[in-house]
XYZ file of C-alpha atoms in Angstrom:
670
model
C 17.602 10.948 -25.080
C 17.430 7.869 -22.917
C 15.251 4.771 -22.893
C 12.402 4.554 -20.457
C 11.611 1.974 -17.902
C 8.106 0.536 -17.951
C 8.467 -2.768 -16.043
C 9.045 -5.101 -14.437
C 14.334 3.229 5.839
C 13.281 5.814 6.624
C 12.516 5.471 10.334
C 9.801 2.954 10.992
C 6.462 4.653 11.243
C 3.914 6.462 9.131
C 6.272 8.881 7.419
C 6.721 9.256 3.710
C 9.086 11.677 2.035
C 12.303 13.194 3.315
C 11.690 14.353 6.835
C 7.946 13.858 6.576
C 6.219 13.999 9.948
C 4.164 11.107 11.233
C 0.480 11.532 10.498
C -2.038 10.405 13.106
C -4.335 7.626 11.948
C -7.262 9.276 13.666
C -7.445 11.778 10.818
C -9.503 10.266 8.060
C -9.490 6.688 9.264
C -13.138 6.088 8.440
C -14.431 3.443 6.050
C -13.105 3.630 2.520
C -10.254 5.979 3.408
C -7.468 3.429 2.872
C -6.642 0.729 0.337
C -5.131 -1.531 2.976
C -3.741 -1.493 6.523
C -0.327 -3.118 6.394
C 0.927 -4.361 9.748
C 4.470 -3.749 8.477
C 5.022 0.017 8.063
C 5.508 1.122 4.457
C 9.088 2.359 4.949
C 10.106 -0.346 7.425
C 12.897 -1.712 5.233
C 14.221 1.536 3.769
C 16.998 2.185 6.308
C 18.541 -1.255 5.963
C 18.387 -1.639 2.167
C 21.786 -2.618 0.753
C 23.653 0.084 -1.115
C 24.051 -0.066 -4.884
C 27.552 -1.480 -5.359
C 30.044 0.155 -7.709
C 31.489 -2.507 -10.028
C 35.202 -3.163 -10.264
C 36.573 -1.165 -13.173
C 38.113 -4.235 -14.820
C 34.717 -6.006 -14.717
C 32.971 -3.015 -16.301
C 35.557 -2.863 -19.096
C 35.274 -6.602 -19.747
C 31.481 -6.439 -19.952
C 31.587 -3.324 -22.100
C 33.842 -5.100 -24.590
C 31.547 -8.159 -24.587
C 28.623 -5.906 -25.511
C 30.675 -4.202 -28.243
C 31.772 -7.485 -29.857
C 28.623 -8.115 -31.986
C 28.484 -4.463 -33.108
C 32.041 -3.957 -34.429
C 34.292 -5.456 -37.079
C 37.707 -6.794 -36.048
C 39.564 -3.561 -36.772
C 37.055 -1.411 -34.873
C 37.049 -3.835 -31.958
C 40.867 -3.735 -31.644
C 40.784 0.086 -31.526
C 38.089 0.014 -28.840
C 40.154 -2.524 -26.867
C 43.087 -0.102 -26.932
C 40.934 2.797 -25.719
C 39.631 0.583 -22.906
C 43.102 -0.564 -21.827
C 44.374 3.005 -21.749
C 41.301 4.122 -19.762
C 41.512 1.249 -17.279
C 45.186 1.884 -16.480
C 45.057 5.684 -16.605
C 42.392 8.330 -16.103
C 39.658 5.726 -15.677
C 41.428 4.261 -12.668
C 41.705 7.722 -11.064
C 38.058 8.553 -11.750
C 36.947 5.177 -10.381
C 38.884 5.726 -7.141
C 37.327 9.192 -6.797
C 33.848 7.766 -7.439
C 34.348 5.102 -4.750
C 35.577 7.741 -2.265
C 32.615 9.993 -3.069
C 30.225 7.069 -2.639
C 31.662 6.324 0.816
C 30.929 9.919 1.849
C 27.288 9.629 0.712
C 26.003 6.458 2.327
C 22.441 7.792 2.429
C 22.059 7.364 -1.332
C 23.472 5.571 -4.405
C 26.310 6.588 -6.684
C 23.931 6.830 -9.664
C 21.076 8.808 -8.080
C 22.578 12.311 -8.364
C 24.023 11.895 -11.887
C 20.740 10.313 -13.060
C 18.645 13.221 -11.756
C 21.120 15.605 -13.435
C 20.834 13.746 -16.724
C 17.037 13.961 -16.750
C 16.647 17.476 -15.365
C 19.420 19.018 -17.484
C 18.013 17.617 -20.742
C 16.565 20.450 -22.788
C 14.506 18.346 -25.199
C 10.732 18.280 -24.845
C 9.574 15.696 -22.312
C 6.912 14.551 -24.815
C 8.089 11.525 -26.823
C 11.678 11.976 -25.615
C 11.041 10.901 -22.027
C 7.423 10.423 -20.932
C 5.911 6.932 -21.447
C 2.363 5.675 -20.878
C 0.679 2.587 -19.455
C -2.942 1.842 -20.393
C -5.315 0.082 -18.005
C -7.406 -2.878 -19.001
C -11.128 -2.022 -19.112
C -13.136 -2.562 -15.940
C -14.312 -6.206 -16.122
C -17.864 -4.964 -15.455
C -18.592 -3.180 -18.737
C -21.153 -0.744 -17.317
C -18.422 0.629 -14.999
C -16.482 1.898 -18.047
C -18.841 4.849 -18.331
C -16.520 7.892 -18.314
C -18.024 9.601 -15.247
C -18.254 6.362 -13.252
C -14.699 5.304 -14.059
C -13.257 8.792 -13.521
C -14.879 8.943 -10.066
C -13.733 5.457 -9.076
C -10.199 5.943 -10.382
C -9.891 9.303 -8.628
C -11.147 7.956 -5.290
C -8.842 4.920 -5.520
C -5.863 7.159 -6.357
C -6.586 9.329 -3.292
C -6.982 6.186 -1.164
C -3.515 5.155 -2.372
C -2.157 8.591 -1.398
C -3.666 8.376 2.078
C -2.508 4.784 2.604
C 1.033 5.684 1.534
C 1.259 8.764 3.731
C -0.162 6.964 6.741
C 2.516 4.260 6.404
C -0.199 1.650 5.837
C 0.766 0.640 2.290
C 2.367 -2.804 2.152
C 6.121 -2.429 1.624
C 7.215 -3.343 -1.901
C 8.916 -6.726 -1.590
C 10.135 -9.212 -4.188
C 9.244 -12.637 -2.779
C 11.263 -15.591 -4.062
C 9.515 -17.887 -1.585
C 6.137 -16.271 -0.829
C 4.942 -19.308 1.131
C 7.467 -18.291 3.805
C 7.752 -14.517 3.470
C 4.365 -13.295 2.236
C 2.534 -14.510 5.338
C 0.827 -12.916 8.335
C 3.162 -14.819 10.665
C 6.291 -13.405 9.050
C 4.854 -9.875 8.905
C 3.931 -9.959 12.599
C 7.480 -10.970 13.391
C 9.389 -8.647 11.044
C 7.569 -5.507 12.178
C 9.314 -5.800 15.564
C 12.766 -6.012 13.954
C 14.341 -2.532 13.973
C 14.402 -0.751 10.609
C 18.185 -0.779 10.668
C 18.112 -4.604 10.540
C 14.774 -5.455 8.926
C 16.165 -6.062 5.410
C 18.329 -8.882 6.778
C 15.287 -10.491 8.369
C 13.534 -10.493 4.990
C 16.650 -11.831 3.271
C 16.677 -14.850 5.608
C 13.363 -15.988 4.088
C 14.441 -15.176 0.520
C 12.475 -11.935 0.267
C 14.002 -8.755 -1.145
C 12.452 -5.407 -0.124
C 12.641 -2.732 -2.824
C 13.502 0.936 -2.561
C 10.427 3.129 -2.070
C 12.136 6.518 -1.866
C 10.518 7.697 -5.109
C 6.915 7.120 -4.023
C 6.360 10.468 -2.315
C 6.863 12.207 -5.690
C 3.807 10.462 -7.151
C 1.512 13.120 -5.708
C 1.411 16.936 -5.539
C 4.490 16.994 -7.755
C 5.550 18.724 -10.958
C 8.718 19.187 -12.978
C 9.312 22.946 -13.183
C 11.139 24.315 -16.244
C 14.232 26.322 -15.343
C 17.097 27.643 -17.473
C 19.768 24.910 -17.935
C 18.329 22.519 -15.327
C 14.734 21.890 -14.243
C 13.577 21.412 -10.649
C 11.202 18.941 -9.018
C 8.515 20.591 -6.910
C 6.305 18.879 -4.314
C 3.721 20.437 -1.987
C 2.063 17.676 0.019
C -0.141 20.131 1.898
C -2.297 20.816 -1.184
C -5.681 19.050 -1.184
C -7.035 19.793 -4.668
C -7.265 17.827 -7.896
C -6.455 19.366 -11.280
C -8.884 18.400 -14.062
C -8.327 19.212 -17.733
C -11.131 19.069 -20.290
C -11.053 20.616 -23.768
C -7.919 22.501 -22.734
C -9.707 24.185 -19.787
C -8.339 23.947 -16.229
C -10.516 23.143 -13.195
C -9.642 22.470 -9.567
C -11.587 21.237 -6.559
C -10.628 19.736 -3.206
C -10.572 15.942 -2.952
C -9.382 16.002 0.685
C -11.102 18.019 3.391
C -9.376 20.077 6.097
C -9.102 17.028 8.366
C -7.447 14.925 5.684
C -10.551 12.866 4.899
C -11.415 12.004 1.317
C -14.305 14.127 0.081
C -17.348 11.887 -0.349
C -17.305 9.986 -3.673
C -20.774 11.336 -4.539
C -19.419 14.898 -4.261
C -16.399 14.068 -6.412
C -18.817 12.498 -8.909
C -20.960 15.647 -8.864
C -17.966 17.907 -9.524
C -16.725 15.722 -12.382
C -20.243 15.626 -13.866
C -20.329 19.417 -13.700
C -16.982 19.650 -15.525
C -18.102 17.128 -18.170
C -21.252 19.149 -18.813
C -19.501 22.541 -18.985
C -20.152 23.997 -22.433
C -17.137 26.340 -22.376
C -15.299 26.203 -25.706
C -11.655 25.143 -25.953
C -9.378 28.154 -25.377
C -8.031 29.895 -28.473
C -4.531 29.609 -27.030
C -4.312 26.317 -25.073
C -1.722 26.811 -22.333
C -0.866 23.100 -22.066
C 1.124 23.241 -25.314
C 3.879 25.049 -23.417
C 4.677 21.900 -21.403
C 5.626 20.214 -24.696
C 8.235 22.853 -25.540
C 12.023 22.801 -25.371
C 12.743 23.242 -21.656
C 14.697 26.512 -21.956
C 11.983 28.072 -24.143
C 9.311 26.886 -21.685
C 11.332 28.229 -18.735
C 11.460 31.675 -20.338
C 7.737 31.632 -21.188
C 6.864 30.449 -17.694
C 8.635 33.491 -16.253
C 6.486 35.663 -18.502
C 3.388 33.797 -17.310
C 4.344 34.417 -13.690
C 5.001 38.106 -14.226
C 1.671 38.514 -16.057
C -0.383 37.779 -12.934
C -0.665 33.998 -13.262
C 1.525 32.997 -10.319
C -1.312 31.753 -8.105
C -2.968 29.765 -10.918
C 0.337 28.112 -11.835
C 0.904 27.265 -8.183
C -2.488 25.518 -8.154
C -1.503 23.498 -11.226
C 1.925 22.562 -9.843
C 0.706 21.588 -6.359
C -2.394 19.617 -7.425
C -2.577 16.048 -6.138
C -2.414 14.888 -9.761
C -3.827 15.812 -13.166
C -7.021 14.111 -14.386
C -7.520 14.508 -18.152
C -11.054 13.968 -19.457
C -11.115 13.469 -23.231
C -14.285 14.100 -25.251
C -13.945 11.211 -27.716
C -13.856 7.387 -27.583
C -10.807 5.273 -28.454
C -11.029 3.538 -31.841
C -8.346 0.861 -31.565
C -4.996 0.036 -29.914
C -3.002 2.292 -32.246
C -5.322 5.230 -31.489
C -5.030 4.357 -27.780
C -1.217 4.525 -27.968
C -1.133 7.849 -29.823
C -3.694 9.427 -27.513
C -2.084 8.291 -24.274
C 1.493 8.974 -25.400
C 0.933 12.497 -26.730
C -2.711 13.315 -27.620
C -3.351 16.633 -29.375
C -1.319 18.637 -26.841
C -4.237 20.654 -25.451
C -5.507 18.404 -22.665
C -2.379 17.235 -20.792
C -0.018 18.924 -18.369
C 3.066 16.948 -19.399
C 5.120 18.235 -16.441
C 2.902 16.688 -13.740
C 4.320 13.572 -12.071
C 1.479 11.767 -13.804
C -1.632 12.467 -15.865
C -4.560 10.075 -15.406
C -6.253 10.123 -18.817
C -9.841 8.902 -19.291
C -11.455 8.894 -22.736
C -15.175 9.142 -23.500
C -15.532 5.330 -23.618
C -13.719 4.856 -20.292
C -10.350 3.874 -21.832
C -7.829 4.919 -19.185
C -4.056 5.337 -18.960
C -1.308 6.823 -16.837
C 1.103 9.100 -18.694
C 4.072 9.951 -16.492
C 7.005 12.332 -16.339
C 10.161 10.265 -15.914
C 12.748 12.336 -14.036
C 11.259 11.794 -10.565
C 10.989 8.005 -10.725
C 10.849 4.747 -12.592
C 8.354 2.072 -13.509
C 8.441 0.222 -10.178
C 6.687 3.033 -8.282
C 4.273 3.834 -11.112
C 3.360 0.184 -11.699
C 2.632 -0.336 -7.981
C 0.301 2.685 -8.006
C -1.231 1.477 -11.279
C -1.911 -2.048 -9.985
C -3.370 -0.892 -6.656
C -5.657 1.672 -8.301
C -6.931 -0.860 -10.853
C -7.575 -3.466 -8.157
C -9.300 -1.042 -5.793
C -11.404 0.723 -8.438
C -12.662 -2.559 -9.928
C -13.055 -4.664 -6.767
C -14.272 -2.037 -4.288
C -15.554 0.825 -6.474
C -16.610 3.997 -4.672
C -19.641 4.533 -6.917
C -21.795 2.360 -9.184
C -23.332 3.278 -12.557
C -26.622 3.744 -10.662
C -25.098 6.076 -8.015
C -26.560 9.556 -7.936
C -24.118 12.484 -7.644
C -24.457 14.519 -4.455
C -26.746 17.516 -4.458
C -24.080 20.161 -4.148
C -23.350 23.480 -5.800
C -20.344 22.673 -7.975
C -20.357 26.201 -9.380
C -19.059 27.295 -5.968
C -16.748 24.371 -5.213
C -15.172 23.875 -8.640
C -12.831 26.684 -9.593
C -12.023 27.278 -13.239
C -8.502 28.625 -13.639
C -8.082 31.522 -16.027
C -4.743 32.721 -17.341
C -3.817 36.210 -18.475
C -1.940 35.884 -21.767
C 0.200 38.658 -23.245
C 0.903 38.845 -26.972
C 4.338 37.299 -26.331
C 2.708 34.337 -24.564
C 0.139 33.888 -27.336
C 2.969 33.856 -29.870
C 4.812 31.300 -27.713
C 1.753 29.025 -27.497
C 1.202 29.234 -31.270
C 4.848 28.315 -31.928
C 4.647 25.425 -29.439
C 1.477 24.128 -31.139
C 3.074 24.242 -34.589
C 6.148 22.393 -33.339
C 4.020 19.840 -31.483
C 1.756 19.123 -34.463
C 4.686 18.790 -36.858
C 6.533 16.388 -34.544
C 3.534 14.169 -33.789
C 2.833 13.735 -37.510
C 6.211 12.011 -37.875
C 5.492 9.312 -35.282
C 4.163 5.931 -36.389
C 2.874 3.346 -33.904
C 1.775 -0.203 -34.604
C 1.112 -3.266 -32.496
C 0.759 -7.017 -32.829
C -0.484 -9.925 -30.724
C 1.279 -13.230 -31.416
C -1.272 -15.871 -30.421
C 0.645 -19.116 -30.972
C 2.019 -19.269 -27.445
C 3.723 -17.437 -24.633
C 5.222 -17.948 -21.212
C 3.737 -21.402 -20.559
C 5.040 -22.978 -23.776
C 8.485 -21.347 -23.548
C 9.027 -22.339 -19.914
C 8.196 -25.947 -20.817
C 11.034 -25.679 -23.355
C 13.249 -24.410 -20.491
C 13.690 -21.059 -22.207
C 13.454 -17.569 -20.738
C 10.356 -15.893 -22.249
C 12.091 -12.499 -22.117
C 15.168 -13.908 -23.884
C 12.994 -15.294 -26.699
C 11.217 -11.940 -27.155
C 14.563 -10.125 -27.293
C 15.926 -12.706 -29.728
C 12.895 -12.078 -31.963
C 13.787 -8.347 -32.067
C 17.369 -9.163 -33.060
C 16.200 -11.505 -35.826
C 13.612 -8.972 -37.021
C 16.122 -6.142 -37.351
C 18.621 -8.418 -39.098
C 15.951 -9.537 -41.570
C 14.746 -5.977 -42.180
C 18.046 -4.089 -42.282
C 20.774 -6.738 -42.485
C 22.689 -5.774 -39.348
C 22.972 -6.040 -35.572
C 22.576 -2.725 -33.734
C 22.840 -1.277 -30.229
C 19.938 -2.556 -28.138
C 18.763 -1.367 -24.736
C 16.540 -3.219 -22.303
C 15.553 -1.470 -19.089
C 16.159 -3.247 -15.813
C 15.284 -1.970 -12.351
C 17.896 -1.775 -9.585
C 15.238 -1.015 -6.947
C 16.639 -3.847 -4.796
C 19.185 -1.232 -3.643
C 18.837 2.029 -1.759
C 18.066 4.807 -4.269
C 18.636 2.397 -7.146
C 17.275 3.537 -10.496
C 17.829 1.405 -13.590
C 20.578 -0.556 -15.285
C 20.877 -1.612 -18.899
C 20.685 -5.152 -20.158
C 22.456 -5.375 -23.541
C 20.441 -8.068 -25.354
C 22.544 -7.985 -28.540
C 25.345 -10.493 -27.948
C 27.625 -12.786 -29.932
C 25.076 -15.518 -29.104
C 22.044 -13.645 -30.451
C 24.012 -12.556 -33.523
C 25.022 -16.126 -34.362
C 21.515 -17.462 -33.695
C 19.830 -14.675 -35.706
C 22.113 -15.234 -38.674
C 21.369 -18.973 -38.588
C 17.583 -18.397 -38.593
C 17.523 -15.498 -41.071
C 20.349 -16.203 -43.523
C 20.860 -19.972 -43.564
C 18.007 -21.853 -41.846
C 18.278 -24.830 -44.211
C 21.878 -25.466 -43.138
C 20.837 -26.193 -39.550
C 18.662 -28.896 -38.065
C 15.818 -27.992 -35.711
C 17.934 -29.452 -32.886
C 20.881 -27.154 -33.715
C 18.618 -24.123 -33.845
C 17.088 -25.115 -30.506
C 20.570 -25.402 -28.989
C 21.445 -21.884 -30.167
C 18.237 -20.579 -28.598
C 19.170 -22.279 -25.315
C 22.593 -20.563 -25.374
C 20.953 -17.181 -25.994
C 18.481 -17.801 -23.176
C 21.185 -18.768 -20.676
C 23.337 -15.758 -21.514
C 20.365 -13.373 -21.385
C 19.345 -14.811 -18.012
C 22.866 -14.206 -16.720
C 22.843 -10.590 -17.964
C 19.433 -9.943 -16.400
C 20.356 -11.323 -12.975
C 23.620 -9.418 -12.938
C 22.093 -6.110 -13.992
C 19.157 -6.255 -11.569
C 20.715 -7.817 -8.501
C 24.263 -6.582 -8.720
C 25.317 -10.194 -8.310
C 23.857 -13.613 -8.704
C 21.117 -14.016 -6.073
C 22.974 -16.879 -4.371
C 25.653 -14.358 -3.374
C 23.337 -12.273 -1.168
C 24.209 -10.529 1.079
C 27.950 -10.623 0.224
C 28.686 -8.605 -2.863
C 31.561 -6.836 -4.502
C 30.125 -5.387 -7.671
C 27.038 -4.554 -9.645
C 27.340 -6.355 -12.926
C 25.941 -3.881 -15.469
C 28.472 -1.551 -17.096
C 26.356 1.306 -18.502
C 25.624 3.190 -15.276
C 29.214 2.824 -14.029
C 30.668 4.318 -17.240
C 27.964 7.008 -17.157
C 28.858 7.959 -13.557
C 32.576 8.126 -14.389
C 31.851 10.400 -17.347
C 29.594 12.587 -15.189
C 32.354 12.851 -12.559
C 34.945 13.839 -15.165
C 32.644 16.607 -16.441
C 31.906 17.796 -12.883
C 35.642 18.070 -12.167
C 36.393 19.843 -15.440
C 38.536 16.967 -16.706
C 38.950 16.656 -20.489
C 36.686 13.857 -21.706
C 38.716 10.615 -21.756
C 39.341 9.026 -25.168
C 37.100 6.044 -24.390
C 34.082 8.387 -24.528
C 35.253 9.938 -27.820
C 35.586 6.536 -29.481
C 32.915 6.252 -32.237
C 32.120 2.785 -30.841
C 31.057 4.358 -27.507
C 28.761 6.750 -29.360
C 27.357 3.889 -31.412
C 26.543 1.588 -28.462
C 24.738 4.477 -26.786
C 22.788 5.276 -29.952
C 20.103 2.780 -29.028
C 18.378 1.916 -32.285
C 16.345 -0.743 -30.482
C 15.057 0.663 -27.194
C 12.988 -1.996 -25.437
C 11.047 -2.276 -22.226
C 8.707 -4.888 -20.822
C 5.980 -4.915 -18.243
C 3.484 -7.513 -17.271
C 0.507 -7.066 -15.014
C -3.145 -8.149 -14.995
C -4.038 -4.450 -14.879
C -2.061 -3.446 -17.994
C -3.584 -3.423 -21.460
C -0.415 -2.127 -23.122
C 2.359 0.396 -22.615
C 4.481 2.398 -24.987
C 7.027 5.098 -25.664
C 8.698 6.763 -28.619
C 12.072 5.782 -30.113
C 15.011 7.355 -28.276
C 16.872 8.143 -31.504
C 15.470 9.399 -34.812
C 16.453 6.204 -36.665
C 15.295 3.837 -33.949
C 12.342 1.819 -32.708
C 10.583 2.126 -29.342
C 9.569 -1.427 -28.445
C 7.150 -2.021 -25.579
C 6.311 -5.691 -25.108
C 4.830 -8.253 -22.741
C 5.029 -12.039 -22.742
C 1.720 -13.343 -21.380
C 0.848 -16.936 -20.478
C -0.364 -17.851 -23.957
C 0.446 -14.901 -26.202
C 3.032 -12.197 -26.807
C 2.122 -8.528 -27.268
C 4.346 -5.929 -28.909
C 3.783 -2.170 -29.344
C 6.327 -0.442 -31.607
C 6.940 3.207 -32.509
C 9.129 4.688 -35.238
C 9.950 7.906 -37.090
C 10.372 8.351 -40.869
C 13.214 6.190 -42.169
C 12.128 3.221 -40.074
C 8.989 1.153 -40.610
C 7.237 -0.058 -37.452
C 4.699 -2.188 -39.354
C 7.389 -3.974 -41.356
C 9.483 -4.492 -38.227
C 6.509 -6.105 -36.485
C 5.971 -8.405 -39.473
C 9.609 -9.472 -39.108
C 9.084 -9.991 -35.350
C 6.106 -12.249 -36.106
C 8.176 -14.193 -38.672
C 10.983 -14.621 -36.091
C 8.556 -15.916 -33.459
C 6.922 -18.310 -35.954
C 10.367 -19.643 -36.953
C 11.444 -20.149 -33.330
C 8.203 -21.892 -32.419
C 8.590 -24.098 -35.511
C 12.135 -25.007 -34.482
C 10.981 -25.797 -30.938
C 8.342 -28.118 -32.403
C 10.976 -29.827 -34.588
C 9.772 -28.333 -37.871
C 12.066 -27.068 -40.629
C 12.384 -23.311 -41.120
C 11.356 -21.615 -44.342
C 13.475 -18.712 -45.581
């Protein structure tokens, strides 16, 4: 199980997806068809993106040992050093040379892309809790627009506008602007669009702007992860024009794009959704959706039985649907209920294999729950932000809008599935397993109101470093030790980049945590502040290195990406692919321990996001979703039996209070 990322060219022209043809703008270019009309084509920078560099082996080993230092005693560390030395001078050197040679033969992609897809798609665990995260939208600022039908219509129309804008090449390219006054301007965009795609990245770099990889975006729509024996497959059919809607475990489809590629009128979409919401059909006795929560090999076998029982066409409709809209029949009670419902629900009203489920509760509470193999948080967050902005600022319907007078009984098709006794038995078993697993998950959240980004930046501290330091202090206070910690970091600044790991547990955080937790009275506020500064500087260095592959001042010359996790992962994957006996470094208990991520953490910050969350990645771990806002810090934590999320959050609050006290020159209470 791996941690999830929630965050933070193709030829120039209106093409999206490998080999996608250009689509004429005349089709569906009427009012309200697009979110925006970028003068720089969406994929303008893709061809010239820099390639993800492979680190030098000696640098990876050095960084790996630095990350191991706070986790091991002296004897364990010496053994791990020996394994590393042997690896670096022996089989590791050979594997590294082979990886570099392989990378040179595959300049269209990154060295991590293939192994990362393999890792996700070969995993046999259920995608629920083990992989799929969620992000919940803030409510519509206009409260009357949070009516379920109104919000479902507006969100659906905005999502289809995003699809059309993306496929027409009219979506603004995703660019990280370090100096937006120069690069995020009409003047620059008018100039850069005439620079050939093969050179355009360099033009952006000259004004301190860094275009991000957008190769994952085409999988947002019409896509599903298909269960297969041993290794799943990703399926996309961008010709399909229908939406899949789930309500009370029943499946409905209707077209949201007409034959010319225009969006069906919002009043018609509203009418169809109203029809579905008013359908009095009971929940099915054997809800099919449970199967998508199963072990992947079991689900693959049951899917074959479904196909051979006359359900092939219905399954094809589910798999090819633009996306899955889930309409829940109950309101959300509080943030903990929101997290449970959007992360897993009751298993009947989600198709967990779809690229994403857009979930809307009775009170209008809305979230995106997404399958993780196809892409990372950068693509999902862009979609999320654009849909929130469009649906709240230029909504397609108002609470007073009347649905179209149309016969939804003809247009909306309810999908029925023929279930054999073997399939019914399979669904029952999946339900029992699902219910038993979900009962073991605890989620809790906290909002620390004493301060946030603004206060910490005035203290010249990295807000993210302080949040991570709070987690280290909390775990030390609760369990008396420092453990393997994972923080997701995007490498989307590179062609086909995925993620890299920041290792927040360091000798600096360990020393600082011990000072705050075990002996605060022995240190002055000034000494504690100095330790926090050291932690912040080191964390900032780790973050820059992991994300950029080098310190930004070194662009565009680079020699190595500075994270070590993906490099070691790729070398291990290569050894397995070549049938080489697993090198000793990977058999070292210390390697197993550092990859047993007890603290799995991920941050995202956006005006559109209420909160995000995911389950722990190991049974004795915590899943920590967090965001540092201008004046407060939010934290959403999950745990299984044996760990206590509520107690951990109390320790996080205590750590933040202590750090804020120290920053204000106050003494720390034990």
